[in-house]
mmCIF file of C-alpha atoms in Angstrom:
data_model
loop_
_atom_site.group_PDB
_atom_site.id
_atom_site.type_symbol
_atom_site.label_atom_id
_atom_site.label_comp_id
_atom_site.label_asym_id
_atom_site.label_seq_id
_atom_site.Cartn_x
_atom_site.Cartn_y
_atom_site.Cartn_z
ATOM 1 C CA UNK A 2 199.997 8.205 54.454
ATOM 2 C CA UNK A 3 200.584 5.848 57.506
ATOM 3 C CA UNK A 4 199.452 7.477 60.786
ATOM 4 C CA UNK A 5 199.182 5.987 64.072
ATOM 5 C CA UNK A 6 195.392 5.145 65.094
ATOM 6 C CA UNK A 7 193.708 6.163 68.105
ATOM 7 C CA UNK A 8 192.876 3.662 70.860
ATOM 8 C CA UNK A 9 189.479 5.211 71.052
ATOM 9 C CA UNK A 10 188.024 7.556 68.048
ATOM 10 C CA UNK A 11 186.859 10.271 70.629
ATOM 11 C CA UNK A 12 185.285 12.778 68.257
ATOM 12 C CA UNK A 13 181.697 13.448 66.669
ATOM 13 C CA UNK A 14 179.771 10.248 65.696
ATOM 14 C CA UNK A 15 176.204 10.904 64.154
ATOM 15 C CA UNK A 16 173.878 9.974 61.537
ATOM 16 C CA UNK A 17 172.711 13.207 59.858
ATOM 17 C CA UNK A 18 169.861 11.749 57.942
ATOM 18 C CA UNK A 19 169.813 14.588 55.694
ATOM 19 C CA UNK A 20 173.474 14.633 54.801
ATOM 20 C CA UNK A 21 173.618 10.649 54.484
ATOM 21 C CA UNK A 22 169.365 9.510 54.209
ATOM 22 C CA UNK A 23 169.006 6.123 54.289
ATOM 23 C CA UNK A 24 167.907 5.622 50.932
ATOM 24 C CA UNK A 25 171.419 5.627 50.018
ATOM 25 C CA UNK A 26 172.433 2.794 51.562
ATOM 26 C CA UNK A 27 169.116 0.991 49.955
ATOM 27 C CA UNK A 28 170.645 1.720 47.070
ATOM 28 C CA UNK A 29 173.690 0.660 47.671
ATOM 29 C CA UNK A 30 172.046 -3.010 48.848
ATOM 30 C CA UNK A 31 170.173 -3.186 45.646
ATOM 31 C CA UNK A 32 173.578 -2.578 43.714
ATOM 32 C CA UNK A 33 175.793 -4.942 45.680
ATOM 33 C CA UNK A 34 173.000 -7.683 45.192
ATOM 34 C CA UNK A 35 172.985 -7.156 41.223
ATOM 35 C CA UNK A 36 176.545 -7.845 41.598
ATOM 36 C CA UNK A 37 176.023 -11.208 43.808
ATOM 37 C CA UNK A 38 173.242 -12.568 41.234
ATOM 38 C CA UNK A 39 175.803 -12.361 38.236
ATOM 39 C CA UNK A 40 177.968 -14.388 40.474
ATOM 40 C CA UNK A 41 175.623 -16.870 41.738
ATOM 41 C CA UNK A 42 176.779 -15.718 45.653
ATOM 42 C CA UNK A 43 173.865 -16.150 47.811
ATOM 43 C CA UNK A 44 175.539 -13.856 50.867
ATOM 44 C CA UNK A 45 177.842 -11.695 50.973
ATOM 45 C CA UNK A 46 179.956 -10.855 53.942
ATOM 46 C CA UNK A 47 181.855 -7.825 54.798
ATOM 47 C CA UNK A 48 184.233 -7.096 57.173
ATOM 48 C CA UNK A 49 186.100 -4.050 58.611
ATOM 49 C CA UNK A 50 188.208 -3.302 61.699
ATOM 50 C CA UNK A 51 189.636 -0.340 63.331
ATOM 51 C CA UNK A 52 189.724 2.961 62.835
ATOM 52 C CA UNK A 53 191.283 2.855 59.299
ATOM 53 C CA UNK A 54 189.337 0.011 57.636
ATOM 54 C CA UNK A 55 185.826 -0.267 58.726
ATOM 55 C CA UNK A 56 184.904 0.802 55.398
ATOM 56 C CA UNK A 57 182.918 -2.582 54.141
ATOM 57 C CA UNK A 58 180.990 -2.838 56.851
ATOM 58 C CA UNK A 59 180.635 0.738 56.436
ATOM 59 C CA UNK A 60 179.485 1.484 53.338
ATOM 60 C CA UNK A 61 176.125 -0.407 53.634
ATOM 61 C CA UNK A 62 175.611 0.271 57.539
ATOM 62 C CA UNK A 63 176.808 3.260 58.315
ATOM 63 C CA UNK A 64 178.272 1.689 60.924
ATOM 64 C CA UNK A 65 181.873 2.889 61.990
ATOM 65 C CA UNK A 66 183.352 0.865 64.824
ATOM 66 C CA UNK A 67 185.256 3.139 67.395
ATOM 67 C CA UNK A 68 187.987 0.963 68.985
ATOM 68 C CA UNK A 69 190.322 -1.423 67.263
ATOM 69 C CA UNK A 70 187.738 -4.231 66.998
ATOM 70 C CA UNK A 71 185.948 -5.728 64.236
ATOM 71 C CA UNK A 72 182.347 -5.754 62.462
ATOM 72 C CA UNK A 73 180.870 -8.021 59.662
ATOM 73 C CA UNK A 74 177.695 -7.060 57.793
ATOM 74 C CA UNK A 75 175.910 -10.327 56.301
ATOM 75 C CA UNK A 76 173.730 -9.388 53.040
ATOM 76 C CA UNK A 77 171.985 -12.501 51.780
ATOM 77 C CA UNK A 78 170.846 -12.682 48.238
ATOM 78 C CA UNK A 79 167.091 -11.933 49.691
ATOM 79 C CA UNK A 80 165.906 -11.474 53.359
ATOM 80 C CA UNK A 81 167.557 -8.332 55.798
ATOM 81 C CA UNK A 82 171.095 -7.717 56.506
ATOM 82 C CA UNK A 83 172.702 -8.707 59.935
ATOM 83 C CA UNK A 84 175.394 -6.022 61.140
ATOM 84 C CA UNK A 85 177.519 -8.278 63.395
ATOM 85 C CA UNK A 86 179.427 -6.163 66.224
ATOM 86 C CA UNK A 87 182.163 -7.060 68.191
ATOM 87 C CA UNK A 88 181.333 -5.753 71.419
ATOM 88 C CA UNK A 89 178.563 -6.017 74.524
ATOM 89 C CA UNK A 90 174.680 -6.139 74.399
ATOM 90 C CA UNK A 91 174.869 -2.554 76.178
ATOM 91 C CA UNK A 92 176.266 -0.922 73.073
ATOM 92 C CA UNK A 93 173.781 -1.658 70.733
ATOM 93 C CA UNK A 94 171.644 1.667 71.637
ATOM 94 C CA UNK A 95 174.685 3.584 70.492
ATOM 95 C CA UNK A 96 174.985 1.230 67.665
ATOM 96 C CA UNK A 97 171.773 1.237 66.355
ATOM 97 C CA UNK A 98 171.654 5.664 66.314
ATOM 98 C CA UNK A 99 174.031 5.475 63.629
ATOM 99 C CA UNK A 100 172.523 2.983 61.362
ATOM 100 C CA UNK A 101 169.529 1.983 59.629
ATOM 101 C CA UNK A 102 170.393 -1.373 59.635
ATOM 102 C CA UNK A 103 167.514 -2.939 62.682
ATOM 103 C CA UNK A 104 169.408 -7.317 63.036
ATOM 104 C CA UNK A 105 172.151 -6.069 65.062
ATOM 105 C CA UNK A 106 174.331 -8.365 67.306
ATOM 106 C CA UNK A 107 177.156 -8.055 69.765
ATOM 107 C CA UNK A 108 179.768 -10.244 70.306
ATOM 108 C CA UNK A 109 183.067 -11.137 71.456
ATOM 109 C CA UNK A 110 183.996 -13.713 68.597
ATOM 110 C CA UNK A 111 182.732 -12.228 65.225
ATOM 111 C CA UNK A 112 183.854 -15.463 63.362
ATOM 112 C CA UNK A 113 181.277 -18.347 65.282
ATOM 113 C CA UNK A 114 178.625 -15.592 65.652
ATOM 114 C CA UNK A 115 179.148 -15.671 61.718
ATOM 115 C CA UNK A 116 178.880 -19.199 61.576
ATOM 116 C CA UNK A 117 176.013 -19.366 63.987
ATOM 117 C CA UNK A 118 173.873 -16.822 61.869
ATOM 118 C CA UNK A 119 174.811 -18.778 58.560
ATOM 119 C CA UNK A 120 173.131 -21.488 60.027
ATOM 120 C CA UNK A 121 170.336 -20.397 61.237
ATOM 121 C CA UNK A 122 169.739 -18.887 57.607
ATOM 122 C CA UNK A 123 170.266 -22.501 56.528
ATOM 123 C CA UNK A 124 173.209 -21.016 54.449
ATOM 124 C CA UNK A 125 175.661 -24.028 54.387
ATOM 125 C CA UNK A 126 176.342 -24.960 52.125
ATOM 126 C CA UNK A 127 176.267 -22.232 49.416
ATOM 127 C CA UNK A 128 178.261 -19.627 47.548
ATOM 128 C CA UNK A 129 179.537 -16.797 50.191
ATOM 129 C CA UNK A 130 181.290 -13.750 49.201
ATOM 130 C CA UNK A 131 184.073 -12.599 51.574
ATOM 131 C CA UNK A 132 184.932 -8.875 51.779
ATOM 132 C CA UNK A 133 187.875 -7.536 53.810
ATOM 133 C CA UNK A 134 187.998 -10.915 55.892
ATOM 134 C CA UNK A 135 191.042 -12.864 54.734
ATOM 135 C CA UNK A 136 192.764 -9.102 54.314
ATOM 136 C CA UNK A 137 191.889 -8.378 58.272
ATOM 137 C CA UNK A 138 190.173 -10.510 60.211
ATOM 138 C CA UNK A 139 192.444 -12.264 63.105
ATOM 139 C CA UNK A 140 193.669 -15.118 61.568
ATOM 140 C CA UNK A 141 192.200 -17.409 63.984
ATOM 141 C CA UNK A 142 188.744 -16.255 64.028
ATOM 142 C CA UNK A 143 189.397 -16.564 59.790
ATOM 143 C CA UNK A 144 190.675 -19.971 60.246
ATOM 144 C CA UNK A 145 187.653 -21.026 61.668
ATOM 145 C CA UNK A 146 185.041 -19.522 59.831
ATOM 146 C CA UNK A 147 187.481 -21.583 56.538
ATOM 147 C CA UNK A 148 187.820 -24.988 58.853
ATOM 148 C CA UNK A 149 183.593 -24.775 59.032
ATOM 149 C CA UNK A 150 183.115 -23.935 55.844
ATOM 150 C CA UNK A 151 184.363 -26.741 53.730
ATOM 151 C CA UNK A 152 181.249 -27.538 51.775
ATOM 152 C CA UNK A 153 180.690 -23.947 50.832
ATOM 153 C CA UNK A 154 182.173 -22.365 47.654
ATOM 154 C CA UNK A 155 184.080 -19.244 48.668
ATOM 155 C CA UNK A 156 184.128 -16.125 46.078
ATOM 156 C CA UNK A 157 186.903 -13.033 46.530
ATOM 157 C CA UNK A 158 184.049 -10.245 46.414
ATOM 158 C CA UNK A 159 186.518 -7.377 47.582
ATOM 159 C CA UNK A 160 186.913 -6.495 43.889
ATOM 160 C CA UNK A 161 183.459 -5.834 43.462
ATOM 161 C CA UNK A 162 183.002 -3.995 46.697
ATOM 162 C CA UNK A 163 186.348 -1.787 45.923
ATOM 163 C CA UNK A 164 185.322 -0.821 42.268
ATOM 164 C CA UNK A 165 181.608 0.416 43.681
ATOM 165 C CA UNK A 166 183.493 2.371 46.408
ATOM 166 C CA UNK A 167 185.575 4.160 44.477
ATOM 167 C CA UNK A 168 182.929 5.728 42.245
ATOM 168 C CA UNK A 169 181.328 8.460 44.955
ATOM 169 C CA UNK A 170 177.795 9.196 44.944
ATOM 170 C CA UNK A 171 177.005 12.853 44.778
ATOM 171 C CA UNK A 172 176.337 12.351 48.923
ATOM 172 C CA UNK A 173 179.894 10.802 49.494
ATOM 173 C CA UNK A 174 181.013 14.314 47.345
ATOM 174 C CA UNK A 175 179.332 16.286 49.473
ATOM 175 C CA UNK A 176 180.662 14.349 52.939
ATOM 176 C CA UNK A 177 184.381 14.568 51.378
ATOM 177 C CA UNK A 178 184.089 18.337 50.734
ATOM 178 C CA UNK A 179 182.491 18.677 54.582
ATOM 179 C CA UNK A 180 185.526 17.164 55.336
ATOM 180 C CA UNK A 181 188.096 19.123 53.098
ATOM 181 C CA UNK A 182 186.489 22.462 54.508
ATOM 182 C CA UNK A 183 187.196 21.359 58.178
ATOM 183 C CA UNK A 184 191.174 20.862 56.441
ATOM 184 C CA UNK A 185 191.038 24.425 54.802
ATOM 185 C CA UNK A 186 189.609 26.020 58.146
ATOM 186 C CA UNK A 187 192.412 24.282 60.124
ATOM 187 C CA UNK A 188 195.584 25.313 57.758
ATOM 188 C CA UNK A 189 193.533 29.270 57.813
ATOM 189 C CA UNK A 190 194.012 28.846 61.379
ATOM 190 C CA UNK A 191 197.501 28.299 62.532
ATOM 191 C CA UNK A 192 198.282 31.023 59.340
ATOM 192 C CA UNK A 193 195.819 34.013 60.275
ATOM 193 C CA UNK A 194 196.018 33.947 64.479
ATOM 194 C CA UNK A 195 199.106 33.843 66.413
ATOM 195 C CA UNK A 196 200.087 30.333 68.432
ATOM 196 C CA UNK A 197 200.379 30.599 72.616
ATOM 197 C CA UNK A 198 203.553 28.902 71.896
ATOM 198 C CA UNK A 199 205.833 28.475 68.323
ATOM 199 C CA UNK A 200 205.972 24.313 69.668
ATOM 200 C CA UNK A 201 205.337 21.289 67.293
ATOM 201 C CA UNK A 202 202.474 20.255 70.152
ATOM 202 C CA UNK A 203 200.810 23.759 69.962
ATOM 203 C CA UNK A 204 200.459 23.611 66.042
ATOM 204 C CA UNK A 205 199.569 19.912 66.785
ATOM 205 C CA UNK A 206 196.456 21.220 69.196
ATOM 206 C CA UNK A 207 195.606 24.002 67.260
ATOM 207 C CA UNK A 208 194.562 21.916 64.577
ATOM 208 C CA UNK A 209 193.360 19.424 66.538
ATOM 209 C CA UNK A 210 190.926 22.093 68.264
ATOM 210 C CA UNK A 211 189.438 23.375 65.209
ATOM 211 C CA UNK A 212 189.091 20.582 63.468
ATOM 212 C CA UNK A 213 186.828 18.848 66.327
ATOM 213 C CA UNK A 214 185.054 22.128 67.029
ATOM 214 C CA UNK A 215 184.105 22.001 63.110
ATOM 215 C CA UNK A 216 182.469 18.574 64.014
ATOM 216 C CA UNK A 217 185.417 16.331 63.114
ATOM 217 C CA UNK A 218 185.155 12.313 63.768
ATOM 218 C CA UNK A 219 188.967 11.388 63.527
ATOM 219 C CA UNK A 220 191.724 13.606 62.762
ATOM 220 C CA UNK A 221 195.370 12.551 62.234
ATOM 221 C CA UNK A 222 198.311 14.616 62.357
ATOM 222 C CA UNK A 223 202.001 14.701 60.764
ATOM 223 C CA UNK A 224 205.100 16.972 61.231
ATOM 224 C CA UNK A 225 208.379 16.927 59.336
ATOM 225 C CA UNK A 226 211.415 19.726 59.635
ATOM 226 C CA UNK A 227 212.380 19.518 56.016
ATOM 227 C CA UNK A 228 215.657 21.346 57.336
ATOM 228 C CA UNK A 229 216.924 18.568 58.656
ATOM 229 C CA UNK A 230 219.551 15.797 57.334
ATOM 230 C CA UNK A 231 217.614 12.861 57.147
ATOM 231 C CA UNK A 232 213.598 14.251 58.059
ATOM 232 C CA UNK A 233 210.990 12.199 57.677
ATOM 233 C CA UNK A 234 207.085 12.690 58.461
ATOM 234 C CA UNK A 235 206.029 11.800 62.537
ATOM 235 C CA UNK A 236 204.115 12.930 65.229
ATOM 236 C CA UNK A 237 204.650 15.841 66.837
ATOM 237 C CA UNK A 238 207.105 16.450 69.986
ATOM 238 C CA UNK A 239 207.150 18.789 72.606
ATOM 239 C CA UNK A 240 210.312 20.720 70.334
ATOM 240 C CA UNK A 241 210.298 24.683 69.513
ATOM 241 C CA UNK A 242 209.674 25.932 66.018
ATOM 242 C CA UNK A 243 212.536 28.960 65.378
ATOM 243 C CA UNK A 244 211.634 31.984 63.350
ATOM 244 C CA UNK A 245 212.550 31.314 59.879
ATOM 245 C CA UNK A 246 212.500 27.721 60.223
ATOM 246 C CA UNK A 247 210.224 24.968 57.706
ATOM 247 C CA UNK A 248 207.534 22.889 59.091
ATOM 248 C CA UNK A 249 205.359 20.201 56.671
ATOM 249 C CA UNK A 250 202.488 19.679 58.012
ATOM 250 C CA UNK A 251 200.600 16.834 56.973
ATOM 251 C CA UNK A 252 196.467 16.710 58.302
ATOM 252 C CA UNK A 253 193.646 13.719 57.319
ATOM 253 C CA UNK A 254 190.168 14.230 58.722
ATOM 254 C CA UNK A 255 187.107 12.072 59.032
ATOM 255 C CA UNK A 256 183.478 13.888 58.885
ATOM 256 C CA UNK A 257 180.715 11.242 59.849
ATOM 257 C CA UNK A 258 182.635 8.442 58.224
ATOM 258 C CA UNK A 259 184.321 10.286 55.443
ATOM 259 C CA UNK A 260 188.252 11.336 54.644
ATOM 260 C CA UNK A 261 189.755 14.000 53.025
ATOM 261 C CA UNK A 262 193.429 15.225 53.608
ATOM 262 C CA UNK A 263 195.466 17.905 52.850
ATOM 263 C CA UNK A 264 199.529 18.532 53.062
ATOM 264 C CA UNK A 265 201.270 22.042 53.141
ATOM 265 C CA UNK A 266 204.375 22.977 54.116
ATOM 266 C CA UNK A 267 205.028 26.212 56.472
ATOM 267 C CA UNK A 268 207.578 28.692 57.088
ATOM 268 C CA UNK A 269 207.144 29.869 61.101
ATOM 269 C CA UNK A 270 207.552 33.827 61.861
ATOM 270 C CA UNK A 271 207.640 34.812 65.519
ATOM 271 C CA UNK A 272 204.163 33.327 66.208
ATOM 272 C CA UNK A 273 202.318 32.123 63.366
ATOM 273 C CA UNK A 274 202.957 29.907 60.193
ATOM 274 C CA UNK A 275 202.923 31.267 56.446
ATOM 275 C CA UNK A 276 202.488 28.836 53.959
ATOM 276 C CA UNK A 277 205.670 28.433 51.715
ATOM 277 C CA UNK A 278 204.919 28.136 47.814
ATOM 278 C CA UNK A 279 207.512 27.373 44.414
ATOM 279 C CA UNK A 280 206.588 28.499 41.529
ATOM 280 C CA UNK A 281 208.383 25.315 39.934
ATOM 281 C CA UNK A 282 206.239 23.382 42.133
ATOM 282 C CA UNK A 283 203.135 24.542 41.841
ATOM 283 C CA UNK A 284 203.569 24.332 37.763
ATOM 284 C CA UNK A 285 204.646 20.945 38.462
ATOM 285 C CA UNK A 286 201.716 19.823 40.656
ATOM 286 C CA UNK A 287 199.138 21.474 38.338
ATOM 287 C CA UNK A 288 200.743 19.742 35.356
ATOM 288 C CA UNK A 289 200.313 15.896 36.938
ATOM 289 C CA UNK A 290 196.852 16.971 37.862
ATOM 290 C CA UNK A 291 196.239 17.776 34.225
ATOM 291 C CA UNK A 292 197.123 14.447 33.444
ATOM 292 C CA UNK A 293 194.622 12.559 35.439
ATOM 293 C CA UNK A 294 191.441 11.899 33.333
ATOM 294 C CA UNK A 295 188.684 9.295 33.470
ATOM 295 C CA UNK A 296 189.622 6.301 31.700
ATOM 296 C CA UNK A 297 193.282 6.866 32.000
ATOM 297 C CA UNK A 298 195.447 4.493 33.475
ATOM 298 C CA UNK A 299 196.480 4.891 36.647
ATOM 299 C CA UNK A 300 200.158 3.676 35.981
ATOM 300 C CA UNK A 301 200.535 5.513 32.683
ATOM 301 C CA UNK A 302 200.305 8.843 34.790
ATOM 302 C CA UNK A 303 202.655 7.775 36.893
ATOM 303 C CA UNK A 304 205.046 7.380 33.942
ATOM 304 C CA UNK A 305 204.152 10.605 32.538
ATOM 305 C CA UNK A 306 204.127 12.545 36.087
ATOM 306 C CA UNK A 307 207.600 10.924 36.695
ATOM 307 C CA UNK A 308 208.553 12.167 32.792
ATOM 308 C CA UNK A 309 207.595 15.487 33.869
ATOM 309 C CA UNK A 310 209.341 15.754 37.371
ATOM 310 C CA UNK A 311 212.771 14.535 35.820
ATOM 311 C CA UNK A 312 212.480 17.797 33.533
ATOM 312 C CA UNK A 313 211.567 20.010 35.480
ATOM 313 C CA UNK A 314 214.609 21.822 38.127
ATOM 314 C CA UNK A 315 212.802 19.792 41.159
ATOM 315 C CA UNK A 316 214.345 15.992 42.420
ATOM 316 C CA UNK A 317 211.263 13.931 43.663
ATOM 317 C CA UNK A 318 211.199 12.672 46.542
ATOM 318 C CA UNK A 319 209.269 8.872 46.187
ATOM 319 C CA UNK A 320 208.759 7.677 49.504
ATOM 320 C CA UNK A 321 205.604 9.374 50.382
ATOM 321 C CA UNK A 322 204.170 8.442 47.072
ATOM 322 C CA UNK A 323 201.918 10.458 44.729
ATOM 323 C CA UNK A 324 198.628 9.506 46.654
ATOM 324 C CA UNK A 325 195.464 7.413 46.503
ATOM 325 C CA UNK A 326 192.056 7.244 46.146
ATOM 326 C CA UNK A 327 190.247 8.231 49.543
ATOM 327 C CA UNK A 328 186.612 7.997 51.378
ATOM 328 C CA UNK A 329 185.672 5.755 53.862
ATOM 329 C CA UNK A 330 189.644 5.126 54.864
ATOM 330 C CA UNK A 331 192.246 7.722 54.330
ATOM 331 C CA UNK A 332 193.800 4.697 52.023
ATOM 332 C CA UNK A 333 191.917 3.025 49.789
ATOM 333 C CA UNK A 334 192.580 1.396 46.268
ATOM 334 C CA UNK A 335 194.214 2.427 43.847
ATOM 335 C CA UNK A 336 197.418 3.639 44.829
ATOM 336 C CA UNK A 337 198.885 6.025 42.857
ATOM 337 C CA UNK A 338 201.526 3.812 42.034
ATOM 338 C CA UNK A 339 203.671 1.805 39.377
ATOM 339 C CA UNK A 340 202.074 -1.478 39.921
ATOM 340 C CA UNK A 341 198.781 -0.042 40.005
ATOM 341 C CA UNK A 342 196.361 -2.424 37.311
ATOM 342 C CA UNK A 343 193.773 0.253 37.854
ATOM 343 C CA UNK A 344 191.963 3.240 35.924
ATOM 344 C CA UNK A 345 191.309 6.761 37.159
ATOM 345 C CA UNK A 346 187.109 6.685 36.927
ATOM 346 C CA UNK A 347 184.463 9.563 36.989
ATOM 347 C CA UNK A 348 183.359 10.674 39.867
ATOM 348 C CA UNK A 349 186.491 9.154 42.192
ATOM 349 C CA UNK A 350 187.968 10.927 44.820
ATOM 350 C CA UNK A 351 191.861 10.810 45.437
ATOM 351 C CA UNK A 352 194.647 12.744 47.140
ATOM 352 C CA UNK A 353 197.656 13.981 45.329
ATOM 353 C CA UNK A 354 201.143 14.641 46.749
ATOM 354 C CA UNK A 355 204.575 15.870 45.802
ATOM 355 C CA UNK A 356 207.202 15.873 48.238
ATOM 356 C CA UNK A 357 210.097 17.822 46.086
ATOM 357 C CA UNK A 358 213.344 18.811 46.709
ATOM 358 C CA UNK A 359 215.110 21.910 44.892
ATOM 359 C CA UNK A 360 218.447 22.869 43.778
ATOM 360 C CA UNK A 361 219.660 24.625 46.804
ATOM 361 C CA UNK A 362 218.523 21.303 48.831
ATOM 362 C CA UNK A 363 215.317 22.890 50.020
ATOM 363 C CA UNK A 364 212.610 19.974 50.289
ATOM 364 C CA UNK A 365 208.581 20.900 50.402
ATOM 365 C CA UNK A 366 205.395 19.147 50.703
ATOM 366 C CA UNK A 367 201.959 19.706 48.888
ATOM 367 C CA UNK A 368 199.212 18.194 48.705
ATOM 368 C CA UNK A 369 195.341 18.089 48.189
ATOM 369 C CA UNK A 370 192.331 15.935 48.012
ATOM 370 C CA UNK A 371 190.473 16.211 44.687
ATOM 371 C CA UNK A 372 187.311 15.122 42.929
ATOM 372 C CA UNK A 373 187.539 14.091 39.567
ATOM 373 C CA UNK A 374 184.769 14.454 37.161
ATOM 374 C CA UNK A 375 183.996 13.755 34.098
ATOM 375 C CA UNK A 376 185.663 17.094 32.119
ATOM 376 C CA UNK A 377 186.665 18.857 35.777
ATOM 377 C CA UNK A 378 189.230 18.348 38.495
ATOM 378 C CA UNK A 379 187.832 19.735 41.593
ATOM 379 C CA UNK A 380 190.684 20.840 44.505
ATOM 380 C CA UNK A 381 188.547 20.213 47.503
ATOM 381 C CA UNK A 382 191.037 21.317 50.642
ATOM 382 C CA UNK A 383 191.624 24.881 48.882
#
């Protein structure tokens, strides 16, 4: 789901060694650079930006960049990793509590300190990975990292880095389901104790309160008034909720680094929120969920789920899509879509969603991230 991103992610950023040790991310190293000797790549380089996409730099680091800026981690075939940060010298004790990660420098061009730290590591020419920098980097800092490396032989390494994060380690399970508690705490909330106010920003800071006081990193919040000709999910506004009246509410959450969300769609009384079920569908939703099994492809289900929804009473409602795999962003690949070329895998974390609309023109929201193992779907925001 597209949200907008904070200037400035303002909530809790730690490194619980215990939840996340840092043998992990050695592990993760050790992986990545099995991957880089079967394609001759002697460093890889990944890049991530924002608040949505610093998963690459991420996953190896730990490092989660706070403002909409960039970071590059370096990983040569042998020798330590550089985290590159785009920022000033004085951040680097905040930097450096959150990862494990010790060659750490600040910047405020992350493309020549690149180039500068290739060669000083006499690495040009040679065979570089890129990761996440043609997809995000500003294209002139990419253009000049390309112009000044002409005699190196460039490799697309995303692939490799997406297919190892989607498989989650039994840590990243254990983040996601910190983070899908903090989502089930929230939507008990606003349902068992009455709001000051029935107002879209009240609901809006209600979950926003208890979701930060559970330890939250980044939280993002939807509204839609599925009563209304034409609705479509936004933030919220400063408008009254009336007694009887339909409210989707749509919440993602980050817990030190990692995303879960969770959809439901409410029906206000005089000063708290009930959630509103449908038999048809729930049967519905449990049905596509069903479907999804390791080694299945991802685009098959989407036939079959789409099969399903045109017999069942319920019109579908496509532009919010049926979901996508989640962790380090609240969006990463695959999409649970059509043109999907990828396979559901064990141990892969993904939302599902049905926005549906029944036959007295009632529309409703649901949705739920879920673990998928190898003979077990796990709903972790219920």
């Amino acid at each position: 789901m597209e949200t907008l991103q904070p200037t400035l992610k303002r909530g809790r950023d730690v490194w619980d060694r215990i939840n996340m040790p840092e043998m992990e991310f050695h592990r993760r190293v050790e992986k990545i650079r099995e991957e880089m000797k079967k394609e001759n790549i002697d460093c890889l380089l990944l890049y991530g930006k924002g608040a949505n996409e610093y998963g690459n730099p991420c996953y190896i680091s730990n490092f989660a960049i706070k403002m909409p800026r960039g970071a590059l981690a370096a990983i040569p075939l042998k020798g330590d990793i550089t985290l590159i940060v785009d920022g000033f010298s004085r951040d680097q004790p905040a930097v450096k509590s959150v990862t494990w990660v010790d060659n750490i420098r600040s910047c405020r061009d992350v493309a020549q300190e690149c180039l500068d730290l290739l060669k000083e590591q006499n690495l040009i020419p040679s065979t570089l990975g890129f990761a996440g920098l043609k997809e995000l980097m500003p294209y002139p800092q990419f253009q000049s990292i390309i112009n000044a490396l002409g005699r190196c032989k460039i490799v697309d390494a995303q692939p490799i880095i997406n297919k190892m994060r989607m498989v989650k380690s039994f840590r990243e399970q254990d983040q996601i389901r910190r983070s899908s508690r903090i989502i089930q705490r929230a939507f008990d909330r606003v349902c068992s104790s009455p709001l000051s106010e029935m107002n879209e920003r009240v609901l809006e800071a209600t979950l926003d309160y208890i979701a930060r006081m559970e330890g939250a990193e980044d939280i993002r919040i939807l509204v839609a008034r599925p009563m209304e000709r034409g609705w479509t999910m936004r933030p919220a506004e400063n408008r009254g909720i009336s007694d009887g009246e339909d409210i989707i509410t749509y919440v993602a959450v980050a817990f030190e680094r990692y995303w879960s969300e969770g959809i439901r769609t409410f029906a206000a009384g005089p000063s708290h929120f009930k959630e509103k079920t449908s038999e048809d569908a729930a049967a519905l939703y449990q049905k596509i969920l069903r479907m999804i099994e390791p080694g299945v492809a991802v685009t098959q289900v989407c036939k079959d789920a789409l099969g399903e929804i045109q017999k069942s009473p319920m019109e579908y409602l496509p532009q919010y899509g049926l979901g996508q795999s989640i962790g380090l962003s609240p969006r990463e690949l695959p999409r649970i879509a059509m043109e999907s070329q990828d396979h559901f895998i064990e141990n892969m974390c993904f939302t599902l969603r049905l926005a549906l609309k029944d036959k007295e023109n009632v529309s409703l929201m649901t949705g739920d991230t879920i673990l998928l193992s190898k003979s077990h779907r796990e709903c972790l925001t219920r």
